[in-house]
mmCIF file of C-alpha atoms in Angstrom:
data_model
loop_
_atom_site.group_PDB
_atom_site.id
_atom_site.type_symbol
_atom_site.label_atom_id
_atom_site.label_comp_id
_atom_site.label_asym_id
_atom_site.label_seq_id
_atom_site.Cartn_x
_atom_site.Cartn_y
_atom_site.Cartn_z
ATOM 1 C CA MET Q 213 6.809 -145.412 62.509
ATOM 2 C CA GLU Q 214 3.613 -144.739 64.152
ATOM 3 C CA LYS Q 215 4.790 -140.994 63.857
ATOM 4 C CA THR Q 216 5.192 -141.029 60.373
ATOM 5 C CA VAL Q 217 1.599 -142.739 59.285
ATOM 6 C CA SER Q 218 -0.135 -140.608 62.102
ATOM 7 C CA TYR Q 219 1.651 -137.669 60.108
ATOM 8 C CA ILE Q 220 0.897 -138.462 56.585
ATOM 9 C CA GLU Q 221 -2.771 -139.106 58.072
ATOM 10 C CA GLN Q 222 -2.967 -135.504 59.830
ATOM 11 C CA HIS Q 223 -1.556 -133.833 56.846
ATOM 12 C CA LEU Q 224 -2.379 -136.037 53.531
ATOM 13 C CA ASP Q 225 -3.987 -133.136 52.063
ATOM 14 C CA GLU Q 226 -0.744 -130.533 52.106
ATOM 15 C CA LEU Q 227 1.295 -133.333 51.181
ATOM 16 C CA LYS Q 228 -0.532 -134.179 47.857
ATOM 17 C CA GLY Q 229 1.422 -133.167 45.255
ATOM 18 C CA HIS Q 230 4.562 -133.418 46.305
ATOM 19 C CA TYR Q 231 7.208 -136.186 47.410
ATOM 20 C CA ILE Q 232 8.480 -138.197 50.141
ATOM 21 C CA CYS Q 233 11.957 -139.413 49.956
ATOM 22 C CA VAL Q 234 12.609 -143.275 51.726
ATOM 23 C CA SER Q 235 16.407 -142.447 52.480
ATOM 24 C CA ASN Q 236 19.090 -145.500 53.138
ATOM 25 C CA VAL Q 237 22.835 -145.108 52.724
ATOM 26 C CA HIS Q 238 23.192 -145.359 48.694
ATOM 27 C CA THR Q 239 20.960 -142.167 48.297
ATOM 28 C CA THR Q 240 22.609 -140.476 51.229
ATOM 29 C CA VAL Q 241 25.785 -141.332 50.098
ATOM 30 C CA THR Q 242 24.743 -139.869 46.726
ATOM 31 C CA ALA Q 243 23.128 -136.693 47.879
ATOM 32 C CA TYR Q 244 26.413 -135.943 49.729
ATOM 33 C CA ARG Q 245 28.565 -136.640 46.305
ATOM 34 C CA ASP Q 246 25.747 -135.067 43.798
ATOM 35 C CA GLY Q 247 24.569 -130.748 44.714
ATOM 36 C CA GLU Q 248 21.388 -131.597 41.975
ATOM 37 C CA TYR Q 249 20.674 -135.320 43.960
ATOM 38 C CA ARG Q 250 21.055 -133.615 47.038
ATOM 39 C CA GLU Q 251 18.916 -130.694 46.007
ATOM 40 C CA VAL Q 252 15.864 -133.055 45.112
ATOM 41 C CA GLN Q 253 16.575 -134.774 48.946
ATOM 42 C CA ASN Q 254 16.447 -131.703 50.219
ATOM 43 C CA ASN Q 255 13.525 -130.230 48.685
ATOM 44 C CA ALA Q 256 11.326 -133.027 49.532
ATOM 45 C CA ALA Q 257 8.313 -132.955 51.913
ATOM 46 C CA MET Q 258 9.457 -135.786 54.009
ATOM 47 C CA ASN Q 259 12.540 -137.335 54.052
ATOM 48 C CA ILE Q 260 12.616 -140.455 56.418
ATOM 49 C CA PRO Q 261 15.233 -143.096 57.106
ATOM 50 C CA ASP Q 262 14.932 -146.602 55.725
ATOM 51 C CA GLY Q 263 18.112 -147.953 56.203
ATOM 52 C CA LYS Q 264 19.175 -148.565 59.905
ATOM 53 C CA PRO Q 265 22.781 -147.097 59.807
ATOM 54 C CA LEU Q 266 20.495 -143.974 59.402
ATOM 55 C CA SER Q 267 18.479 -144.028 62.389
ATOM 56 C CA ILE Q 268 21.518 -145.214 64.468
ATOM 57 C CA VAL Q 269 23.602 -142.105 63.209
ATOM 58 C CA GLN Q 270 20.838 -140.101 63.918
ATOM 59 C CA ARG Q 271 20.670 -141.268 67.553
ATOM 60 C CA HIS Q 272 24.258 -141.093 67.999
ATOM 61 C CA THR Q 273 24.184 -136.979 66.718
ATOM 62 C CA GLY Q 274 21.779 -135.834 68.670
ATOM 63 C CA PHE Q 275 18.227 -136.836 67.962
ATOM 64 C CA LYS Q 276 17.091 -140.036 69.977
ATOM 65 C CA GLU Q 277 14.114 -140.609 69.365
ATOM 66 C CA ALA Q 278 15.121 -141.350 65.727
ATOM 67 C CA GLY Q 279 13.949 -145.069 64.125
ATOM 68 C CA ARG Q 280 13.997 -146.445 61.320
ATOM 69 C CA VAL Q 281 11.075 -146.449 58.812
ATOM 70 C CA PRO Q 282 11.619 -148.930 55.759
ATOM 71 C CA GLY Q 283 9.581 -148.281 52.839
ATOM 72 C CA PRO Q 284 8.912 -151.760 52.459
ATOM 73 C CA ASP Q 285 7.166 -151.785 55.789
ATOM 74 C CA LEU Q 286 5.641 -148.797 55.710
ATOM 75 C CA MET Q 287 3.301 -149.497 52.407
ATOM 76 C CA PRO Q 288 1.283 -152.046 54.342
ATOM 77 C CA GLU Q 289 1.113 -149.539 57.608
ATOM 78 C CA ILE Q 290 -0.651 -146.811 54.791
ATOM 79 C CA PHE Q 291 -2.753 -150.115 52.936
ATOM 80 C CA ARG Q 292 -4.100 -151.140 56.409
ATOM 81 C CA LEU Q 293 -5.261 -147.466 56.960
ATOM 82 C CA SER Q 294 -6.949 -147.217 53.599
ATOM 83 C CA GLU Q 295 -9.075 -149.586 54.227
ATOM 84 C CA LYS Q 296 -10.215 -148.115 57.269
ATOM 85 C CA LYS Q 297 -10.297 -144.640 55.406
ATOM 86 C CA GLY Q 298 -10.417 -145.259 51.890
ATOM 87 C CA TYR Q 299 -8.040 -143.916 50.380
ATOM 88 C CA ARG Q 300 -7.365 -144.441 46.512
ATOM 89 C CA HIS Q 301 -3.825 -145.796 45.525
ATOM 90 C CA TYR Q 302 -1.635 -145.792 41.688
ATOM 91 C CA PHE Q 303 1.502 -147.776 41.398
ATOM 92 C CA TYR Q 304 4.087 -146.549 39.026
ATOM 93 C CA GLY Q 305 7.494 -148.129 37.961
ATOM 94 C CA SER Q 306 9.006 -151.595 37.715
ATOM 95 C CA ARG Q 307 8.268 -154.315 35.435
ATOM 96 C CA GLN Q 308 5.072 -155.158 33.912
ATOM 97 C CA GLU Q 309 4.905 -158.539 35.353
ATOM 98 C CA THR Q 310 5.781 -157.109 38.787
ATOM 99 C CA LEU Q 311 2.615 -155.268 38.835
ATOM 100 C CA ASP Q 312 0.247 -157.782 37.621
ATOM 101 C CA ALA Q 313 1.711 -159.890 40.700
ATOM 102 C CA LEU Q 314 1.635 -157.426 42.842
ATOM 103 C CA LYS Q 315 -2.275 -156.317 41.803
ATOM 104 C CA VAL Q 316 -2.951 -160.225 43.152
ATOM 105 C CA LYS Q 317 -1.459 -160.509 45.715
ATOM 106 C CA LEU Q 318 -2.743 -156.637 47.241
ATOM 107 C CA ALA Q 319 -6.274 -158.055 45.803
ATOM 108 C CA GLU Q 320 -5.698 -161.438 48.560
ATOM 109 C CA GLU Q 321 -4.275 -159.418 51.490
ATOM 110 C CA TYR Q 322 -6.172 -156.293 51.366
ATOM 111 C CA PRO Q 323 -9.336 -156.448 49.829
ATOM 112 C CA LYS Q 324 -11.018 -153.448 51.002
ATOM 113 C CA MET Q 325 -7.984 -151.117 49.230
ATOM 114 C CA ASN Q 326 -8.580 -149.136 46.463
ATOM 115 C CA VAL Q 327 -6.269 -149.476 43.642
ATOM 116 C CA VAL Q 328 -6.900 -147.206 40.937
ATOM 117 C CA GLY Q 329 -4.407 -147.459 38.658
ATOM 118 C CA MET Q 330 -0.502 -148.543 37.673
ATOM 119 C CA TYR Q 331 1.905 -148.237 34.967
ATOM 120 C CA SER Q 332 5.143 -149.588 33.876
ATOM 121 C CA PRO Q 333 6.838 -147.103 31.984
ATOM 122 C CA PRO Q 334 9.492 -148.131 29.349
ATOM 123 C CA PHE Q 335 12.967 -148.509 29.865
ATOM 124 C CA ARG Q 336 13.920 -145.663 28.383
ATOM 125 C CA PRO Q 337 13.817 -142.089 28.429
ATOM 126 C CA MET Q 338 10.368 -141.390 28.197
ATOM 127 C CA THR Q 339 9.218 -138.215 25.177
ATOM 128 C CA GLU Q 340 7.942 -135.692 26.627
ATOM 129 C CA GLU Q 341 4.207 -136.603 25.040
ATOM 130 C CA GLU Q 342 4.764 -140.269 26.647
ATOM 131 C CA ASP Q 343 5.361 -138.139 30.146
ATOM 132 C CA GLU Q 344 2.167 -135.728 29.658
ATOM 133 C CA GLU Q 345 0.457 -138.865 28.786
ATOM 134 C CA ALA Q 346 1.336 -140.585 31.845
ATOM 135 C CA ILE Q 347 0.647 -137.297 34.214
ATOM 136 C CA ARG Q 348 -2.731 -137.188 32.624
ATOM 137 C CA ASN Q 349 -3.653 -140.726 33.528
ATOM 138 C CA ILE Q 350 -2.523 -140.939 37.130
ATOM 139 C CA ASN Q 351 -4.907 -137.197 37.812
ATOM 140 C CA GLU Q 352 -7.600 -138.740 35.820
ATOM 141 C CA CYS Q 353 -7.822 -141.757 38.645
ATOM 142 C CA ASN Q 354 -7.084 -139.354 40.681
ATOM 143 C CA PRO Q 355 -5.391 -141.288 43.787
ATOM 144 C CA ASP Q 356 -4.582 -140.396 47.209
ATOM 145 C CA PHE Q 357 -1.179 -141.709 47.223
ATOM 146 C CA ILE Q 358 1.072 -142.001 44.291
ATOM 147 C CA TRP Q 359 4.125 -145.508 44.825
ATOM 148 C CA ILE Q 360 7.025 -144.730 42.558
ATOM 149 C CA GLY Q 361 8.799 -147.983 41.828
ATOM 150 C CA LEU Q 362 11.566 -146.931 39.843
ATOM 151 C CA GLY Q 363 14.808 -147.900 42.075
ATOM 152 C CA ALA Q 364 17.485 -144.909 43.086
ATOM 153 C CA PRO Q 365 18.367 -142.205 42.195
ATOM 154 C CA LYS Q 366 15.701 -142.240 39.088
ATOM 155 C CA GLN Q 367 12.862 -142.738 41.448
ATOM 156 C CA GLU Q 368 13.188 -139.224 44.057
ATOM 157 C CA LYS Q 369 14.597 -137.350 40.389
ATOM 158 C CA TRP Q 370 11.220 -138.312 38.340
ATOM 159 C CA MET Q 371 9.460 -137.254 41.724
ATOM 160 C CA ALA Q 372 10.736 -133.717 41.874
ATOM 161 C CA ALA Q 373 10.671 -133.165 38.419
ATOM 162 C CA HIS Q 374 6.751 -133.697 38.554
ATOM 163 C CA ASP Q 375 6.608 -131.644 41.994
ATOM 164 C CA GLY Q 376 3.146 -129.928 41.917
ATOM 165 C CA ARG Q 377 2.071 -131.385 39.233
ATOM 166 C CA VAL Q 378 -0.247 -134.914 40.256
ATOM 167 C CA CYS Q 379 -2.376 -134.892 42.263
ATOM 168 C CA GLY Q 380 -1.278 -137.171 45.157
ATOM 169 C CA VAL Q 381 1.888 -137.455 47.734
ATOM 170 C CA MET Q 382 4.422 -139.508 45.636
ATOM 171 C CA LEU Q 383 6.781 -142.076 47.828
ATOM 172 C CA GLY Q 384 9.279 -143.373 46.255
ATOM 173 C CA VAL Q 385 9.915 -146.737 47.750
ATOM 174 C CA GLY Q 386 12.413 -148.994 45.259
ATOM 175 C CA ALA Q 387 12.033 -152.369 45.577
ATOM 176 C CA GLY Q 388 8.870 -152.258 47.676
ATOM 177 C CA PHE Q 389 6.735 -153.285 45.013
ATOM 178 C CA ASP Q 390 8.916 -156.593 44.179
ATOM 179 C CA PHE Q 391 8.704 -157.490 47.889
ATOM 180 C CA HIS Q 392 5.013 -157.161 48.517
ATOM 181 C CA ALA Q 393 4.357 -158.807 44.969
ATOM 182 C CA GLY Q 394 6.616 -161.609 46.040
ATOM 183 C CA THR Q 395 9.255 -161.713 42.758
ATOM 184 C CA ILE Q 396 12.373 -160.648 45.286
ATOM 185 C CA LYS Q 397 12.918 -162.281 48.637
ATOM 186 C CA ARG Q 398 13.567 -159.473 51.726
ATOM 187 C CA ALA Q 399 16.226 -160.017 54.226
ATOM 188 C CA PRO Q 400 15.347 -162.543 57.358
ATOM 189 C CA LEU Q 401 14.210 -159.714 60.511
ATOM 190 C CA TRP Q 402 17.557 -160.786 62.026
ATOM 191 C CA MET Q 403 19.633 -159.409 58.988
ATOM 192 C CA GLN Q 404 17.538 -156.524 58.614
ATOM 193 C CA GLU Q 405 18.027 -155.950 62.681
ATOM 194 C CA PHE Q 406 21.631 -156.102 62.509
ATOM 195 C CA CYS Q 407 22.145 -153.807 59.582
ATOM 196 C CA MET Q 408 23.403 -156.738 57.108
ATOM 197 C CA GLU Q 409 20.041 -156.199 54.718
ATOM 198 C CA TRP Q 410 22.237 -155.162 52.234
ATOM 199 C CA LEU Q 411 24.383 -158.230 52.406
ATOM 200 C CA PHE Q 412 21.109 -160.420 51.514
ATOM 201 C CA ARG Q 413 20.361 -158.373 48.420
ATOM 202 C CA ILE Q 414 24.137 -158.595 47.341
ATOM 203 C CA GLY Q 415 23.628 -162.252 46.915
ATOM 204 C CA GLN Q 416 20.115 -161.928 44.971
ATOM 205 C CA ASP Q 417 21.792 -159.898 42.308
ATOM 206 C CA PRO Q 418 25.959 -159.806 42.892
ATOM 207 C CA LYS Q 419 26.391 -158.032 39.374
ATOM 208 C CA ARG Q 420 24.827 -154.758 39.798
ATOM 209 C CA LEU Q 421 24.241 -154.427 43.549
ATOM 210 C CA PHE Q 422 28.520 -155.654 44.530
ATOM 211 C CA PRO Q 423 29.848 -152.841 43.159
ATOM 212 C CA ARG Q 424 27.105 -150.396 44.441
ATOM 213 C CA TYR Q 425 27.657 -151.390 48.083
ATOM 214 C CA LEU Q 426 31.191 -151.223 48.380
ATOM 215 C CA ASP Q 427 31.680 -147.795 46.915
ATOM 216 C CA THR Q 428 28.894 -146.589 48.964
ATOM 217 C CA ASN Q 429 28.778 -148.304 52.362
ATOM 218 C CA PHE Q 430 32.537 -147.889 52.802
ATOM 219 C CA SER Q 431 32.420 -144.163 51.809
ATOM 220 C CA PHE Q 432 29.307 -144.171 54.681
ATOM 221 C CA VAL Q 433 31.661 -145.174 56.963
ATOM 222 C CA PHE Q 434 34.477 -142.755 56.074
ATOM 223 C CA TYR Q 435 32.635 -139.954 55.902
ATOM 224 C CA LEU Q 436 31.627 -140.676 59.488
ATOM 225 C CA PHE Q 437 34.722 -141.296 60.774
ATOM 226 C CA ARG Q 438 35.937 -137.845 58.829
ATOM 227 C CA GLU Q 439 33.341 -136.245 60.366
ATOM 228 C CA TRP Q 440 33.865 -137.627 64.170
ATOM 229 C CA LEU Q 441 37.705 -136.685 63.427
ATOM 230 C CA LYS Q 442 36.782 -132.991 62.699
ATOM 231 C CA GLY Q 443 34.340 -133.178 65.891
ATOM 232 C CA LYS Q 444 37.583 -134.480 68.078
ATOM 233 C CA ASN Q 445 39.596 -131.516 66.964
ATOM 234 C CA GLY Q 446 36.433 -129.151 67.465
ATOM 235 C CA ILE Q 447 36.190 -127.989 63.988
ATOM 236 C CA ASP Q 448 33.026 -127.470 62.599
ATOM 237 C CA ARG Q 449 31.105 -129.642 65.394
ATOM 238 C CA LYS Q 450 27.133 -129.558 65.790
ATOM 239 C CA HIS Q 451 25.411 -129.881 68.996
ATOM 240 C CA TYR Q 452 21.582 -130.865 68.397
ATOM 241 C CA VAL Q 453 18.941 -129.766 70.899
ATOM 242 C CA SER Q 454 16.092 -131.532 71.636
ATOM 243 C CA ARG Q 455 13.177 -129.689 70.747
ATOM 244 C CA PRO Q 456 10.916 -127.707 74.244
ATOM 245 C CA ILE Q 457 8.730 -129.889 75.492
ATOM 246 C CA SER Q 458 4.853 -128.784 74.675
ATOM 247 C CA ALA Q 459 1.841 -128.822 76.767
ATOM 248 C CA CYS Q 460 0.399 -131.635 75.223
ATOM 249 C CA ASP Q 461 3.709 -133.606 76.193
ATOM 250 C CA LYS Q 462 4.279 -132.726 79.518
ATOM 251 C CA GLU Q 463 2.298 -135.943 80.408
ATOM 252 C CA ILE Q 464 4.333 -138.545 78.822
ATOM 253 C CA PRO Q 465 6.343 -140.713 80.910
ATOM 254 C CA ARG Q 466 9.934 -139.428 80.375
ATOM 255 C CA GLY Q 467 13.516 -141.152 80.735
ATOM 256 C CA LYS Q 468 16.895 -140.154 79.541
ATOM 257 C CA LYS Q 469 17.581 -136.226 78.138
ATOM 258 C CA GLY Q 470 13.559 -135.656 78.561
ATOM 259 C CA ARG Q 471 12.808 -138.133 75.799
ATOM 260 C CA PRO Q 472 9.731 -140.274 76.352
ATOM 261 C CA LEU Q 473 10.580 -143.531 78.711
ATOM 262 C CA ARG Q 474 11.935 -146.475 76.600
ATOM 263 C CA VAL Q 475 11.201 -150.035 77.360
ATOM 264 C CA ALA Q 476 12.117 -153.404 75.996
ATOM 265 C CA MET Q 477 10.049 -156.481 76.669
ATOM 266 C CA ILE Q 478 11.910 -159.931 77.107
ATOM 267 C CA GLY Q 479 10.799 -163.273 78.203
ATOM 268 C CA HIS Q 480 7.800 -163.760 76.260
ATOM 269 C CA LYS Q 481 7.051 -166.247 73.232
ATOM 270 C CA ARG Q 482 5.645 -163.621 71.151
ATOM 271 C CA ILE Q 483 2.756 -160.779 70.431
ATOM 272 C CA PRO Q 484 -0.229 -160.430 69.276
ATOM 273 C CA SER Q 485 -1.051 -163.745 71.395
ATOM 274 C CA ARG Q 486 -3.215 -165.394 73.336
ATOM 275 C CA GLU Q 487 -0.642 -168.566 73.817
ATOM 276 C CA GLY Q 488 -0.414 -167.997 77.632
ATOM 277 C CA GLY Q 489 -0.334 -165.710 80.835
ATOM 278 C CA VAL Q 490 2.505 -163.659 80.778
ATOM 279 C CA GLU Q 491 1.911 -163.579 76.811
ATOM 280 C CA ILE Q 492 -1.392 -161.390 77.707
ATOM 281 C CA VAL Q 493 0.918 -159.731 80.456
ATOM 282 C CA VAL Q 494 2.912 -158.370 77.870
ATOM 283 C CA ASP Q 495 0.291 -157.343 75.389
ATOM 284 C CA GLU Q 496 -1.577 -155.097 77.470
ATOM 285 C CA LEU Q 497 1.167 -153.366 79.678
ATOM 286 C CA SER Q 498 2.788 -152.691 76.329
ATOM 287 C CA THR Q 499 -0.200 -151.679 74.823
ATOM 288 C CA ARG Q 500 -1.054 -149.593 77.582
ATOM 289 C CA MET Q 501 2.520 -147.956 78.191
ATOM 290 C CA VAL Q 502 2.542 -147.180 74.134
ATOM 291 C CA LYS Q 503 -1.009 -145.356 74.680
ATOM 292 C CA LEU Q 504 1.012 -142.835 77.166
ATOM 293 C CA GLY Q 505 3.722 -142.032 75.379
ATOM 294 C CA CYS Q 506 6.079 -144.304 75.755
ATOM 295 C CA GLU Q 507 8.250 -146.222 73.433
ATOM 296 C CA VAL Q 508 8.083 -149.955 73.716
ATOM 297 C CA ASP Q 509 10.199 -153.001 71.778
ATOM 298 C CA ALA Q 510 8.470 -156.694 72.318
ATOM 299 C CA TYR Q 511 11.132 -158.986 72.008
ATOM 300 C CA ASN Q 512 9.273 -162.045 70.455
ATOM 301 C CA ARG Q 513 10.564 -165.803 69.628
ATOM 302 C CA TYR Q 514 10.461 -167.173 66.342
ATOM 303 C CA GLY Q 515 8.084 -169.506 65.333
ATOM 304 C CA LYS Q 516 4.324 -170.942 64.664
ATOM 305 C CA HIS Q 517 1.828 -169.760 67.140
ATOM 306 C CA THR Q 518 0.771 -172.883 69.078
ATOM 307 C CA ALA Q 519 -2.757 -170.581 69.905
ATOM 308 C CA GLY Q 520 -3.574 -170.522 65.904
ATOM 309 C CA LYS Q 521 -2.456 -169.430 62.437
ATOM 310 C CA ARG Q 522 -4.647 -166.210 62.901
ATOM 311 C CA PHE Q 523 -1.646 -164.851 64.443
ATOM 312 C CA ASP Q 524 1.243 -165.757 62.050
ATOM 313 C CA GLU Q 525 -0.880 -163.590 60.002
ATOM 314 C CA ARG Q 526 -0.755 -160.653 61.976
ATOM 315 C CA ARG Q 527 2.819 -160.576 62.561
ATOM 316 C CA GLY Q 528 4.606 -157.724 61.110
ATOM 317 C CA LYS Q 529 7.230 -155.117 62.250
ATOM 318 C CA TYR Q 530 4.911 -152.665 64.764
ATOM 319 C CA TYR Q 531 1.240 -153.963 66.709
ATOM 320 C CA ASN Q 532 -0.594 -151.343 68.363
ATOM 321 C CA GLY Q 533 2.292 -148.796 68.057
ATOM 322 C CA ILE Q 534 4.927 -151.488 70.043
ATOM 323 C CA ARG Q 535 7.632 -152.128 67.618
ATOM 324 C CA LEU Q 536 8.518 -155.980 67.203
ATOM 325 C CA ILE Q 537 11.979 -157.572 67.416
ATOM 326 C CA THR Q 538 11.813 -161.252 66.188
ATOM 327 C CA ILE Q 539 15.077 -162.888 67.846
ATOM 328 C CA PRO Q 540 16.044 -166.160 65.654
ATOM 329 C CA THR Q 541 15.655 -169.312 68.104
ATOM 330 C CA PRO Q 542 16.054 -172.939 67.666
ATOM 331 C CA LYS Q 543 13.371 -175.500 67.070
ATOM 332 C CA SER Q 544 14.370 -177.671 70.001
ATOM 333 C CA SER Q 545 11.895 -176.768 72.682
ATOM 334 C CA SER Q 546 15.120 -177.454 75.544
ATOM 335 C CA LEU Q 547 17.270 -175.153 74.282
ATOM 336 C CA ASN Q 548 14.406 -172.292 72.023
ATOM 337 C CA ALA Q 549 13.973 -170.256 75.981
ATOM 338 C CA ILE Q 550 17.394 -170.004 77.093
ATOM 339 C CA VAL Q 551 18.928 -169.234 73.515
ATOM 340 C CA TYR Q 552 16.309 -166.555 72.858
ATOM 341 C CA SER Q 553 16.738 -164.775 75.944
ATOM 342 C CA PHE Q 554 20.841 -164.613 75.937
ATOM 343 C CA LEU Q 555 20.481 -162.850 72.808
ATOM 344 C CA ALA Q 556 17.242 -160.905 73.167
ATOM 345 C CA THR Q 557 19.552 -159.401 76.185
ATOM 346 C CA LEU Q 558 22.554 -158.893 74.135
ATOM 347 C CA ARG Q 559 20.532 -156.936 71.260
ATOM 348 C CA SER Q 560 18.899 -154.912 74.122
ATOM 349 C CA LEU Q 561 22.391 -153.411 75.042
ATOM 350 C CA PHE Q 562 22.085 -151.643 71.982
ATOM 351 C CA GLY Q 563 18.316 -150.328 72.631
ATOM 352 C CA GLY Q 564 18.906 -147.388 74.905
ATOM 353 C CA TYR Q 565 16.448 -147.929 76.910
ATOM 354 C CA ASP Q 566 15.456 -146.720 80.242
ATOM 355 C CA VAL Q 567 13.435 -150.385 81.434
ATOM 356 C CA ILE Q 568 14.489 -153.740 80.357
ATOM 357 C CA HIS Q 569 11.601 -155.700 81.538
ATOM 358 C CA PHE Q 570 12.195 -159.634 81.955
ATOM 359 C CA HIS Q 571 9.212 -161.827 82.219
ATOM 360 C CA ALA Q 572 9.031 -165.675 83.602
ATOM 361 C CA GLU Q 573 11.916 -167.117 85.931
ATOM 362 C CA GLY Q 574 13.827 -168.819 82.795
ATOM 363 C CA PRO Q 575 14.733 -165.482 81.059
ATOM 364 C CA CYS Q 576 15.442 -163.763 84.128
ATOM 365 C CA THR Q 577 18.763 -165.779 84.395
ATOM 366 C CA MET Q 578 19.823 -163.222 82.010
ATOM 367 C CA ILE Q 579 19.570 -160.195 83.860
ATOM 368 C CA CYS Q 580 22.920 -160.238 85.474
ATOM 369 C CA ILE Q 581 24.102 -159.621 81.753
ATOM 370 C CA PRO Q 582 22.415 -155.541 81.818
ATOM 371 C CA LYS Q 583 23.609 -155.468 85.248
ATOM 372 C CA ILE Q 584 26.882 -155.617 84.612
ATOM 373 C CA LEU Q 585 27.210 -153.823 81.459
#
């Protein structure tokens, strides 16, 4: 996430007029089957993995630094940056009531953000005149970011058809409008971490989404299995080589296969926080290691901050470049620490870490699990 935001910020002028695809299993399988849509995806200025299964597959095929960059999580990162940089935003898509609710929410959460326009297109093919009028309106507003919420694959095709015709960078974020407007509830963090967000979405709209996910999710697994069999038999196996370390990267602490050192923090209640000494230590260590170039994941406990509501308001997926993974825990004070430590340790086994750093005596009882495995 941090690298994506940094790249967009540094190359915004080059990206303007072009589009960024936020890809998931559904769009990937669709692109695999449909040559025209595949060309749309491949001609994007950037493709970032929204779905966690994509980042897992990337890591297992040689791209060890690959991480998930969900569209709904990318939006607030850009929004916060925009309050400092003064970037202008235009929202195209979704229903008018969703846009109205989104406008109110953005004004509350990002009061300094500059929203220059919103437009809900008709739910039918637009005439050439209507399309030209929409593009003219967007360019007159002169936005830096144009958020597209038409749903896949419609939004990617729309962006490709208007590549080079608009003044800002287009980002297709699908249901991101509804999530931030509050018209659709997003899956809990633990479901997102365990690749179960699709199941939550099916429960919200089973008639539309069940056939889609039944098809594309199983097809995705089938295609991966088929590729694995090809590789096992020595047929068109691809080997990926990591990029050479540049001069500016030589000082970064490195772990397995030359990639940046990857560290997990377990044992604190949550960061950002000032609930105790352990939380301050984890915050300071993690922040400084990220500045050195390490990749740090902090395993937070679920629950309200005892140190003040202001910390609840700052809760998100990333903090000072640290990825925050929230572990579901019971409210009972006697069970909270032990359940959290056990679940966090199990989750850390799949993170590919070089260091798993346990803090405080209670959580240290779980050290035997990664030691044995």
